[in-house]
Amino acid sequence: MQEKDMVNDVLSMINSSITGYANVIVQTSNQQLRQTLQQIRNSDETFQYNLYKLAEQKGYYKPAQQADQQDIIQVKSQLGGI
């Protein structure tokens, strides 16, 4: 397996994990468990971002073109000015 494939697999898995933690956190009433899950999620987000930056530097990942200001304004207005 190529390094690029391994990096992309790990990014995909960690993204799924982060989504899973978010779903569990919002359903957890035990404050200590909730905080522990949030810490794990935060750690995973940091790891994901660092791996993403490495993948981008190595040319393994090319992000989508950034939205222009008009697109951002339009989406904000559609979402109620968030």
XYZ file of C-alpha atoms in Angstrom:
82
model
C 0.000 0.000 0.000
C 1.334 3.433 -0.933
C 1.903 6.090 1.729
C -0.665 8.325 0.007
C -3.317 5.607 0.303
C -2.517 5.020 3.971
C -2.736 8.732 4.775
C -6.052 9.055 2.948
C -7.422 5.973 4.741
C -6.432 7.366 8.136
C -7.963 10.746 7.288
C -11.193 9.048 6.285
C -11.283 6.941 9.457
C -10.507 9.852 11.768
C -13.198 11.975 10.090
C -15.725 9.203 10.766
C -14.556 8.960 14.376
C -14.949 12.701 14.904
C -18.490 12.544 13.544
C -19.233 9.584 15.804
C -17.930 11.403 18.882
C -20.080 14.433 18.065
C -23.177 12.233 17.825
C -22.450 10.539 21.146
C -21.530 13.768 22.954
C -24.884 15.419 22.249
C -26.691 12.354 23.633
C -24.606 11.997 26.796
C -26.031 13.324 30.050
C -23.150 12.211 32.308
C -20.969 15.341 32.531
C -17.713 13.479 33.238
C -18.232 11.129 30.289
C -19.222 14.073 28.105
C -16.018 15.958 28.983
C -13.887 12.869 28.360
C -15.469 12.355 24.947
C -14.986 16.032 24.110
C -11.293 15.782 25.027
C -10.889 12.704 22.821
C -12.714 14.446 19.981
C -10.564 17.558 20.352
C -7.414 15.437 20.287
C -8.628 13.633 17.170
C -9.433 16.958 15.495
C -5.902 18.195 16.174
C -4.441 14.947 14.831
C -6.689 15.113 11.763
C -5.679 18.692 11.005
C -1.959 17.940 11.361
C -2.254 14.884 9.110
C -4.299 16.881 6.612
C -1.593 19.575 6.482
C 1.060 16.881 5.917
C -1.024 15.307 3.138
C -1.502 18.704 1.530
C 2.245 19.459 1.697
C 3.089 16.128 0.082
C 0.510 16.655 -2.648
C -1.669 13.762 -1.453
C -4.663 15.999 -0.982
C -5.793 19.025 -2.927
C -8.495 21.005 -1.149
C -11.457 22.430 -2.987
C -11.189 25.981 -4.242
C -12.052 28.494 -1.534
C -15.446 30.136 -1.729
C -15.486 33.776 -2.707
C -16.972 36.408 -0.397
C -20.274 36.584 -2.333
C -20.827 32.816 -1.923
C -20.146 33.117 1.816
C -22.627 35.983 2.163
C -25.263 34.027 0.238
C -24.887 30.916 2.410
C -24.980 32.993 5.600
C -28.188 34.674 4.510
C -29.756 31.311 3.649
C -28.835 29.989 7.094
C -30.307 32.971 8.884
C -27.177 35.041 9.344
C -25.193 32.562 11.389
